[in-house]
């Protein structure tokens, strides 16, 4: 139990540091290593943290493909910020081919998960989709939501 409490403190502090933008490219290598270890163990907040580090090039070389991978892992575990960021990656074609349908789907999931900015972004992206593509994007959002709910139950 002490390990879990320690992990929560490390993750909580690291998430605050990353969200505050205090961290620059000179992040301590021990910090990166600790986040990677926790992320590889499946801890969603650490996976999100690594996604942010790769997206911004903080403590690691900027790598949008790696950011997408880590955001996806965290997003599939229900981290709303990761879902929103994944929507951004698809919307802007960073680390993945630009894909408005996938951006819509991830923004939708993030909106349901409580991310306040996602609804507006989803609605902006919807304007770029044909009716048919919008219908497919909505079906994908429903599929992702079901997957995430299943993952939460495991």
Tab-separated table of N, CA and C in Angstrom:
chain	number	residue	atom	x	y	z
A	1	UNK	N	0.809	-1.193	0.000
A	1	UNK	CA	0.000	0.000	0.000
A	1	UNK	C	0.851	1.256	0.000
A	2	UNK	N	1.990	1.228	0.663
A	2	UNK	CA	2.856	2.395	0.686
A	2	UNK	C	3.353	2.742	-0.710
A	3	UNK	N	3.605	1.721	-1.521
A	3	UNK	CA	4.074	1.964	-2.881
A	3	UNK	C	3.014	2.715	-3.671
A	4	UNK	N	1.751	2.295	-3.539
A	4	UNK	CA	0.685	2.969	-4.262
A	4	UNK	C	0.539	4.414	-3.810
A	5	UNK	N	0.676	4.656	-2.514
A	5	UNK	CA	0.601	6.019	-2.027
A	5	UNK	C	1.760	6.834	-2.577
A	6	UNK	N	2.938	6.259	-2.612
A	6	UNK	CA	4.100	6.949	-3.152
A	6	UNK	C	3.889	7.270	-4.623
A	7	UNK	N	3.388	6.285	-5.369
A	7	UNK	CA	3.131	6.514	-6.793
A	7	UNK	C	2.151	7.655	-6.981
A	8	UNK	N	1.110	7.697	-6.165
A	8	UNK	CA	0.131	8.772	-6.276
A	8	UNK	C	0.751	10.133	-6.051
A	9	UNK	N	1.674	10.212	-5.103
A	9	UNK	CA	2.351	11.483	-4.837
A	9	UNK	C	3.226	11.860	-6.016
A	10	UNK	N	4.011	10.919	-6.519
A	10	UNK	CA	4.880	11.188	-7.667
A	10	UNK	C	4.049	11.614	-8.867
A	11	UNK	N	2.978	10.873	-9.138
A	11	UNK	CA	2.148	11.194	-10.294
A	11	UNK	C	1.455	12.531	-10.111
A	12	UNK	N	0.940	12.780	-8.918
A	12	UNK	CA	0.260	14.045	-8.665
A	12	UNK	C	1.178	15.232	-8.839
A	13	UNK	N	2.370	15.153	-8.279
A	13	UNK	CA	3.325	16.249	-8.403
A	13	UNK	C	3.784	16.425	-9.843
A	14	UNK	N	4.068	15.317	-10.516
A	14	UNK	CA	4.559	15.422	-11.891
A	14	UNK	C	3.479	15.978	-12.809
A	15	UNK	N	2.233	15.582	-12.585
A	15	UNK	CA	1.149	16.095	-13.409
A	15	UNK	C	0.984	17.594	-13.200
A	16	UNK	N	1.081	18.043	-11.956
A	16	UNK	CA	0.996	19.477	-11.689
A	16	UNK	C	2.133	20.231	-12.355
A	17	UNK	N	3.331	19.690	-12.285
A	17	UNK	CA	4.491	20.344	-12.883
A	17	UNK	C	4.312	20.449	-14.393
A	18	UNK	N	3.888	19.359	-15.029
A	18	UNK	CA	3.722	19.372	-16.483
A	18	UNK	C	2.580	20.293	-16.906
A	19	UNK	N	1.472	20.265	-16.186
A	19	UNK	CA	0.346	21.105	-16.562
A	19	UNK	C	0.657	22.580	-16.345
A	20	UNK	N	1.450	22.889	-15.344
A	20	UNK	CA	1.775	24.283	-15.066
A	20	UNK	C	2.761	24.841	-16.080
A	21	UNK	N	3.373	23.972	-16.864
A	21	UNK	CA	4.324	24.428	-17.864
A	21	UNK	C	5.647	24.863	-17.263
A	22	UNK	N	5.878	24.467	-16.019
A	22	UNK	CA	7.108	24.862	-15.338
A	22	UNK	C	8.297	24.097	-15.901
A	23	UNK	N	8.029	22.911	-16.393
A	23	UNK	CA	9.098	22.036	-16.853
A	23	UNK	C	9.601	22.496	-18.208
A	24	UNK	N	10.912	22.505	-18.376
A	24	UNK	CA	11.474	22.839	-19.677
A	24	UNK	C	12.204	21.633	-20.239
A	25	UNK	N	12.979	21.817	-21.268
A	25	UNK	CA	13.657	20.708	-21.920
A	25	UNK	C	14.715	20.067	-21.038
A	26	UNK	N	15.007	20.664	-19.904
A	26	UNK	CA	16.038	20.147	-19.010
A	26	UNK	C	15.460	19.336	-17.859
A	27	UNK	N	14.374	18.614	-18.093
A	27	UNK	CA	13.794	17.760	-17.061
A	27	UNK	C	14.849	16.746	-16.644
A	28	UNK	N	14.921	16.508	-15.377
A	28	UNK	CA	15.850	15.546	-14.807
A	28	UNK	C	15.598	14.164	-15.414
A	29	UNK	N	16.655	13.490	-15.803
A	29	UNK	CA	16.514	12.170	-16.425
A	29	UNK	C	15.900	11.160	-15.463
A	30	UNK	N	16.081	11.342	-14.165
A	30	UNK	CA	15.461	10.443	-13.190
A	30	UNK	C	13.943	10.581	-13.212
A	31	UNK	N	13.475	11.807	-13.399
A	31	UNK	CA	12.035	12.055	-13.490
A	31	UNK	C	11.457	11.337	-14.702
A	32	UNK	N	12.104	11.484	-15.837
A	32	UNK	CA	11.645	10.824	-17.060
A	32	UNK	C	11.644	9.313	-16.865
A	33	UNK	N	12.713	8.781	-16.283
A	33	UNK	CA	12.820	7.336	-16.068
A	33	UNK	C	11.711	6.840	-15.140
A	34	UNK	N	11.422	7.602	-14.089
A	34	UNK	CA	10.376	7.167	-13.154
A	34	UNK	C	9.010	7.178	-13.834
A	35	UNK	N	8.742	8.192	-14.651
A	35	UNK	CA	7.465	8.256	-15.361
A	35	UNK	C	7.357	7.122	-16.378
A	36	UNK	N	8.455	6.843	-17.066
A	36	UNK	CA	8.434	5.760	-18.057
A	36	UNK	C	8.152	4.416	-17.376
A	37	UNK	N	8.804	4.180	-16.249
A	37	UNK	CA	8.611	2.917	-15.535
A	37	UNK	C	7.153	2.764	-15.108
A	38	UNK	N	6.591	3.820	-14.530
A	38	UNK	CA	5.190	3.776	-14.102
A	38	UNK	C	4.249	3.629	-15.296
A	39	UNK	N	4.553	4.314	-16.389
A	39	UNK	CA	3.722	4.227	-17.598
A	39	UNK	C	3.748	2.819	-18.168
A	40	UNK	N	4.924	2.226	-18.189
A	40	UNK	CA	5.047	0.863	-18.716
A	40	UNK	C	4.326	-0.150	-17.827
A	41	UNK	N	4.128	0.200	-16.555
A	41	UNK	CA	3.360	-0.649	-15.645
A	41	UNK	C	1.859	-0.449	-15.827
A	42	UNK	N	1.483	0.480	-16.712
A	42	UNK	CA	0.081	0.675	-17.042
A	42	UNK	C	-0.615	1.796	-16.300
A	43	UNK	N	0.124	2.621	-15.589
A	43	UNK	CA	-0.501	3.722	-14.848
A	43	UNK	C	-0.842	4.872	-15.797
A	44	UNK	N	-2.124	5.145	-15.907
A	44	UNK	CA	-2.630	6.075	-16.910
A	44	UNK	C	-2.078	7.489	-16.763
A	45	UNK	N	-1.965	7.996	-15.539
A	45	UNK	CA	-1.459	9.357	-15.363
A	45	UNK	C	-0.001	9.471	-15.820
A	46	UNK	N	0.783	8.449	-15.577
A	46	UNK	CA	2.175	8.455	-16.047
A	46	UNK	C	2.214	8.370	-17.567
A	47	UNK	N	1.311	7.600	-18.155
A	47	UNK	CA	1.238	7.518	-19.614
A	47	UNK	C	0.885	8.886	-20.192
A	48	UNK	N	-0.055	9.563	-19.555
A	48	UNK	CA	-0.407	10.916	-19.986
A	48	UNK	C	0.802	11.839	-19.861
A	49	UNK	N	1.507	11.751	-18.736
A	49	UNK	CA	2.689	12.597	-18.529
A	49	UNK	C	3.720	12.381	-19.630
A	50	UNK	N	3.974	11.122	-19.989
A	50	UNK	CA	4.929	10.853	-21.065
A	50	UNK	C	4.430	11.417	-22.389
A	51	UNK	N	3.129	11.327	-22.630
A	51	UNK	CA	2.568	11.926	-23.843
A	51	UNK	C	2.840	13.420	-23.898
A	52	UNK	N	2.647	14.099	-22.782
A	52	UNK	CA	2.916	15.538	-22.730
A	52	UNK	C	4.401	15.805	-22.964
A	53	UNK	N	5.259	15.009	-22.329
A	53	UNK	CA	6.707	15.218	-22.493
A	53	UNK	C	7.114	15.076	-23.959
A	54	UNK	N	6.615	14.040	-24.623
A	54	UNK	CA	6.955	13.842	-26.037
A	54	UNK	C	6.312	14.912	-26.924
A	55	UNK	N	5.097	15.305	-26.611
A	55	UNK	CA	4.416	16.327	-27.410
A	55	UNK	C	5.157	17.657	-27.335
A	56	UNK	N	5.609	18.015	-26.162
A	56	UNK	CA	6.260	19.311	-25.951
A	56	UNK	C	7.782	19.250	-26.039
A	57	UNK	N	8.353	18.049	-26.092
A	57	UNK	CA	9.810	17.926	-26.103
A	57	UNK	C	10.427	18.295	-24.771
A	58	UNK	N	9.777	17.927	-23.700
A	58	UNK	CA	10.256	18.244	-22.353
A	58	UNK	C	10.897	17.004	-21.725
A	59	UNK	N	12.221	17.049	-21.591
A	59	UNK	CA	12.950	15.940	-20.985
A	59	UNK	C	13.253	14.807	-21.947
A	60	UNK	N	12.637	14.848	-23.102
A	60	UNK	CA	12.841	13.858	-24.161
A	60	UNK	C	12.816	14.607	-25.484
A	61	UNK	N	13.396	14.035	-26.534
A	61	UNK	CA	13.276	14.697	-27.840
A	61	UNK	C	11.796	14.752	-28.256
A	62	UNK	N	11.381	15.860	-28.849
A	62	UNK	CA	9.993	15.963	-29.300
A	62	UNK	C	9.717	14.874	-30.328
A	63	UNK	N	8.646	14.128	-30.105
A	63	UNK	CA	8.302	13.001	-30.965
A	63	UNK	C	6.782	12.848	-30.936
A	64	UNK	N	6.126	13.377	-31.955
A	64	UNK	CA	4.671	13.360	-31.969
A	64	UNK	C	4.102	11.949	-32.052
A	65	UNK	N	4.775	11.049	-32.752
A	65	UNK	CA	4.279	9.668	-32.830
A	65	UNK	C	4.303	9.012	-31.457
A	66	UNK	N	5.366	9.228	-30.704
A	66	UNK	CA	5.440	8.678	-29.347
A	66	UNK	C	4.379	9.327	-28.467
A	67	UNK	N	4.157	10.630	-28.646
A	67	UNK	CA	3.122	11.323	-27.869
A	67	UNK	C	1.761	10.685	-28.127
A	68	UNK	N	1.463	10.415	-29.395
A	68	UNK	CA	0.182	9.782	-29.742
A	68	UNK	C	0.065	8.421	-29.067
A	69	UNK	N	1.126	7.637	-29.086
A	69	UNK	CA	1.083	6.304	-28.465
A	69	UNK	C	0.761	6.398	-26.981
A	70	UNK	N	1.440	7.298	-26.272
A	70	UNK	CA	1.222	7.417	-24.822
A	70	UNK	C	-0.130	8.055	-24.522
A	71	UNK	N	-0.537	9.054	-25.306
A	71	UNK	CA	-1.858	9.635	-25.098
A	71	UNK	C	-2.942	8.573	-25.302
A	72	UNK	N	-2.775	7.728	-26.333
A	72	UNK	CA	-3.775	6.689	-26.613
A	72	UNK	C	-3.905	5.723	-25.439
A	73	UNK	N	-2.774	5.305	-24.888
A	73	UNK	CA	-2.822	4.376	-23.748
A	73	UNK	C	-3.561	5.000	-22.572
A	74	UNK	N	-3.264	6.261	-22.272
A	74	UNK	CA	-3.943	6.950	-21.169
A	74	UNK	C	-5.408	7.207	-21.511
A	75	UNK	N	-5.670	7.588	-22.757
A	75	UNK	CA	-7.040	7.884	-23.189
A	75	UNK	C	-7.931	6.656	-23.074
A	76	UNK	N	-7.395	5.509	-23.445
A	76	UNK	CA	-8.181	4.279	-23.387
A	76	UNK	C	-8.453	3.828	-21.959
A	77	UNK	N	-7.758	4.436	-21.000
A	77	UNK	CA	-8.028	4.158	-19.587
A	77	UNK	C	-8.916	5.236	-18.956
A	78	UNK	N	-9.348	6.209	-19.763
A	78	UNK	CA	-10.319	7.176	-19.286
A	78	UNK	C	-9.774	8.525	-18.875
A	79	UNK	N	-8.522	8.849	-19.192
A	79	UNK	CA	-7.955	10.147	-18.845
A	79	UNK	C	-8.452	11.178	-19.869
A	80	UNK	N	-9.343	12.071	-19.414
A	80	UNK	CA	-9.993	13.028	-20.317
A	80	UNK	C	-8.989	13.934	-21.023
A	81	UNK	N	-7.962	14.385	-20.314
A	81	UNK	CA	-6.960	15.266	-20.934
A	81	UNK	C	-6.223	14.549	-22.060
A	82	UNK	N	-5.962	13.281	-21.879
A	82	UNK	CA	-5.308	12.493	-22.930
A	82	UNK	C	-6.242	12.329	-24.126
A	83	UNK	N	-7.521	12.138	-23.860
A	83	UNK	CA	-8.505	12.015	-24.944
A	83	UNK	C	-8.570	13.310	-25.744
A	84	UNK	N	-8.598	14.432	-25.035
A	84	UNK	CA	-8.616	15.731	-25.701
A	84	UNK	C	-7.343	15.932	-26.526
A	85	UNK	N	-6.189	15.624	-25.931
A	85	UNK	CA	-4.926	15.801	-26.654
A	85	UNK	C	-4.847	14.893	-27.872
A	86	UNK	N	-5.375	13.692	-27.758
A	86	UNK	CA	-5.400	12.789	-28.909
A	86	UNK	C	-6.284	13.371	-30.015
A	87	UNK	N	-7.405	13.965	-29.627
A	87	UNK	CA	-8.236	14.669	-30.607
A	87	UNK	C	-7.454	15.766	-31.299
A	88	UNK	N	-6.674	16.515	-30.523
A	88	UNK	CA	-5.840	17.565	-31.111
A	88	UNK	C	-4.818	17.006	-32.088
A	89	UNK	N	-4.217	15.886	-31.736
A	89	UNK	CA	-3.202	15.284	-32.608
A	89	UNK	C	-3.826	14.912	-33.960
A	90	UNK	N	-5.018	14.304	-33.917
A	90	UNK	CA	-5.707	13.966	-35.171
A	90	UNK	C	-6.175	15.227	-35.908
A	91	UNK	N	-6.661	16.193	-35.176
A	91	UNK	CA	-7.158	17.421	-35.792
A	91	UNK	C	-6.041	18.166	-36.527
A	92	UNK	N	-4.844	18.158	-35.950
A	92	UNK	CA	-3.725	18.914	-36.513
A	92	UNK	C	-2.732	18.058	-37.298
A	93	UNK	N	-2.950	16.756	-37.358
A	93	UNK	CA	-2.046	15.883	-38.102
A	93	UNK	C	-0.658	15.810	-37.492
A	94	UNK	N	-0.589	15.761	-36.169
A	94	UNK	CA	0.714	15.649	-35.484
A	94	UNK	C	0.881	14.225	-34.972
A	95	UNK	N	1.827	13.508	-35.558
A	95	UNK	CA	2.091	12.130	-35.146
A	95	UNK	C	1.200	11.108	-35.807
A	96	UNK	N	0.165	11.582	-36.460
A	96	UNK	CA	-0.782	10.750	-37.214
A	96	UNK	C	-1.227	11.556	-38.430
A	97	UNK	N	-1.717	10.882	-39.458
A	97	UNK	CA	-2.283	11.655	-40.572
A	97	UNK	C	-3.486	12.458	-40.075
A	98	UNK	N	-3.663	13.662	-40.602
A	98	UNK	CA	-4.806	14.469	-40.199
A	98	UNK	C	-6.082	13.704	-40.514
A	99	UNK	N	-6.953	13.611	-39.532
A	99	UNK	CA	-8.165	12.800	-39.669
A	99	UNK	C	-9.251	13.424	-38.798
A	100	UNK	N	-10.138	14.182	-39.430
A	100	UNK	CA	-11.166	14.896	-38.683
A	100	UNK	C	-12.172	13.949	-38.029
A	101	UNK	N	-12.419	12.801	-38.650
A	101	UNK	CA	-13.365	11.845	-38.059
A	101	UNK	C	-12.813	11.300	-36.738
A	102	UNK	N	-11.535	10.947	-36.718
A	102	UNK	CA	-10.938	10.470	-35.467
A	102	UNK	C	-10.831	11.603	-34.443
A	103	UNK	N	-10.547	12.808	-34.900
A	103	UNK	CA	-10.513	13.953	-33.988
A	103	UNK	C	-11.890	14.122	-33.351
A	104	UNK	N	-12.933	14.057	-34.165
A	104	UNK	CA	-14.295	14.175	-33.655
A	104	UNK	C	-14.568	13.096	-32.603
A	105	UNK	N	-14.198	11.859	-32.914
A	105	UNK	CA	-14.463	10.747	-32.001
A	105	UNK	C	-13.773	10.962	-30.656
A	106	UNK	N	-12.498	11.351	-30.676
A	106	UNK	CA	-11.771	11.547	-29.418
A	106	UNK	C	-12.271	12.773	-28.659
A	107	UNK	N	-12.617	13.841	-29.368
A	107	UNK	CA	-13.205	15.001	-28.683
A	107	UNK	C	-14.540	14.617	-28.031
A	108	UNK	N	-15.320	13.803	-28.710
A	108	UNK	CA	-16.602	13.354	-28.155
A	108	UNK	C	-16.403	12.563	-26.876
A	109	UNK	N	-15.458	11.629	-26.916
A	109	UNK	CA	-15.168	10.812	-25.736
A	109	UNK	C	-14.675	11.702	-24.593
A	110	UNK	N	-13.802	12.653	-24.900
A	110	UNK	CA	-13.281	13.558	-23.879
A	110	UNK	C	-14.399	14.400	-23.278
A	111	UNK	N	-15.339	14.799	-24.102
A	111	UNK	CA	-16.464	15.587	-23.628
A	111	UNK	C	-17.291	14.786	-22.620
A	112	UNK	N	-17.566	13.541	-22.950
A	112	UNK	CA	-18.312	12.662	-22.047
A	112	UNK	C	-17.522	12.431	-20.758
A	113	UNK	N	-16.197	12.411	-20.875
A	113	UNK	CA	-15.333	12.192	-19.709
A	113	UNK	C	-15.172	13.446	-18.849
A	114	UNK	N	-15.733	14.564	-19.296
A	114	UNK	CA	-15.721	15.761	-18.476
A	114	UNK	C	-14.770	16.861	-18.894
A	115	UNK	N	-14.104	16.718	-20.026
A	115	UNK	CA	-13.206	17.778	-20.488
A	115	UNK	C	-14.044	18.912	-21.073
A	116	UNK	N	-13.932	20.087	-20.481
A	116	UNK	CA	-14.797	21.215	-20.834
A	116	UNK	C	-14.541	21.773	-22.233
A	117	UNK	N	-13.311	21.712	-22.730
A	117	UNK	CA	-12.985	22.289	-24.033
A	117	UNK	C	-13.359	21.383	-25.204
A	118	UNK	N	-13.602	20.122	-24.913
A	118	UNK	CA	-13.808	19.141	-25.978
A	118	UNK	C	-15.069	19.354	-26.789
A	119	UNK	N	-16.126	19.778	-26.141
A	119	UNK	CA	-17.399	19.938	-26.859
A	119	UNK	C	-17.273	20.971	-27.972
A	120	UNK	N	-16.662	22.090	-27.657
A	120	UNK	CA	-16.494	23.143	-28.674
A	120	UNK	C	-15.597	22.651	-29.809
A	121	UNK	N	-14.526	21.972	-29.474
A	121	UNK	CA	-13.619	21.453	-30.511
A	121	UNK	C	-14.328	20.419	-31.373
A	122	UNK	N	-15.099	19.535	-30.724
A	122	UNK	CA	-15.850	18.514	-31.463
A	122	UNK	C	-16.796	19.169	-32.455
A	123	UNK	N	-17.490	20.221	-32.012
A	123	UNK	CA	-18.458	20.888	-32.879
A	123	UNK	C	-17.774	21.601	-34.051
A	124	UNK	N	-16.589	22.161	-33.814
A	124	UNK	CA	-15.832	22.792	-34.905
A	124	UNK	C	-15.393	21.754	-35.936
A	125	UNK	N	-14.945	20.614	-35.463
A	125	UNK	CA	-14.501	19.555	-36.371
A	125	UNK	C	-15.692	18.988	-37.144
A	126	UNK	N	-16.839	18.891	-36.489
A	126	UNK	CA	-18.028	18.337	-37.148
A	126	UNK	C	-18.382	19.115	-38.410
A	127	UNK	N	-18.115	20.417	-38.397
A	127	UNK	CA	-18.417	21.254	-39.560
A	127	UNK	C	-17.568	20.879	-40.781
A	128	UNK	N	-16.460	20.195	-40.549
A	128	UNK	CA	-15.560	19.809	-41.641
A	128	UNK	C	-15.907	18.433	-42.222
A	129	UNK	N	-16.868	17.747	-41.600
A	129	UNK	CA	-17.208	16.387	-42.012
A	129	UNK	C	-18.490	16.350	-42.832
A	130	UNK	N	-18.526	15.459	-43.801
A	130	UNK	CA	-19.768	15.206	-44.531
A	130	UNK	C	-20.729	14.488	-43.571
A	131	UNK	N	-21.990	14.419	-43.937
A	131	UNK	CA	-22.964	13.712	-43.092
A	131	UNK	C	-22.555	12.263	-42.888
A	132	UNK	N	-22.096	11.651	-43.959
A	132	UNK	CA	-21.685	10.242	-43.879
A	132	UNK	C	-20.482	10.085	-42.956
A	133	UNK	N	-19.487	10.949	-43.106
A	133	UNK	CA	-18.301	10.872	-42.252
A	133	UNK	C	-18.632	11.202	-40.797
A	134	UNK	N	-19.560	12.121	-40.590
A	134	UNK	CA	-19.981	12.453	-39.238
A	134	UNK	C	-20.656	11.255	-38.577
A	135	UNK	N	-21.481	10.569	-39.334
A	135	UNK	CA	-22.155	9.376	-38.813
A	135	UNK	C	-21.132	8.311	-38.423
A	136	UNK	N	-20.118	8.117	-39.257
A	136	UNK	CA	-19.056	7.151	-38.953
A	136	UNK	C	-18.267	7.589	-37.716
A	137	UNK	N	-18.000	8.882	-37.604
A	137	UNK	CA	-17.254	9.408	-36.457
A	137	UNK	C	-18.053	9.216	-35.168
A	138	UNK	N	-19.362	9.402	-35.238
A	138	UNK	CA	-20.202	9.190	-34.063
A	138	UNK	C	-20.214	7.722	-33.652
A	139	UNK	N	-20.231	6.831	-34.639
A	139	UNK	CA	-20.181	5.402	-34.338
A	139	UNK	C	-18.832	5.041	-33.705
A	140	UNK	N	-17.755	5.630	-34.208
A	140	UNK	CA	-16.430	5.384	-33.632
A	140	UNK	C	-16.350	5.916	-32.205
A	141	UNK	N	-16.941	7.069	-31.950
A	141	UNK	CA	-16.967	7.624	-30.590
A	141	UNK	C	-17.699	6.677	-29.648
A	142	UNK	N	-18.809	6.119	-30.095
A	142	UNK	CA	-19.562	5.171	-29.268
A	142	UNK	C	-18.735	3.916	-29.000
A	143	UNK	N	-18.027	3.445	-30.017
A	143	UNK	CA	-17.171	2.268	-29.844
A	143	UNK	C	-16.052	2.552	-28.831
A	144	UNK	N	-15.413	3.713	-28.972
A	144	UNK	CA	-14.341	4.081	-28.052
A	144	UNK	C	-14.860	4.223	-26.625
A	145	UNK	N	-16.014	4.845	-26.482
A	145	UNK	CA	-16.595	5.022	-25.154
A	145	UNK	C	-16.847	3.661	-24.495
A	146	UNK	N	-17.388	2.725	-25.263
A	146	UNK	CA	-17.640	1.376	-24.732
A	146	UNK	C	-16.326	0.690	-24.343
A	147	UNK	N	-15.300	0.847	-25.169
A	147	UNK	CA	-13.980	0.267	-24.862
A	147	UNK	C	-13.421	0.841	-23.567
A	148	UNK	N	-13.527	2.147	-23.420
A	148	UNK	CA	-13.004	2.807	-22.225
A	148	UNK	C	-13.765	2.359	-20.978
A	149	UNK	N	-15.067	2.263	-21.079
A	149	UNK	CA	-15.859	1.802	-19.933
A	149	UNK	C	-15.478	0.366	-19.568
A	150	UNK	N	-15.251	-0.465	-20.578
A	150	UNK	CA	-14.811	-1.850	-20.328
A	150	UNK	C	-13.458	-1.849	-19.638
A	151	UNK	N	-12.522	-1.007	-20.112
A	151	UNK	CA	-11.190	-0.933	-19.521
A	151	UNK	C	-11.241	-0.461	-18.063
A	152	UNK	N	-12.151	0.432	-17.758
A	152	UNK	CA	-12.292	0.914	-16.388
A	152	UNK	C	-12.756	-0.197	-15.453
A	153	UNK	N	-13.568	-1.113	-15.993
A	153	UNK	CA	-14.110	-2.204	-15.193
A	153	UNK	C	-13.119	-3.329	-14.931
A	154	UNK	N	-12.037	-3.349	-15.689
A	154	UNK	CA	-11.059	-4.449	-15.536
A	154	UNK	C	-10.116	-4.218	-14.387
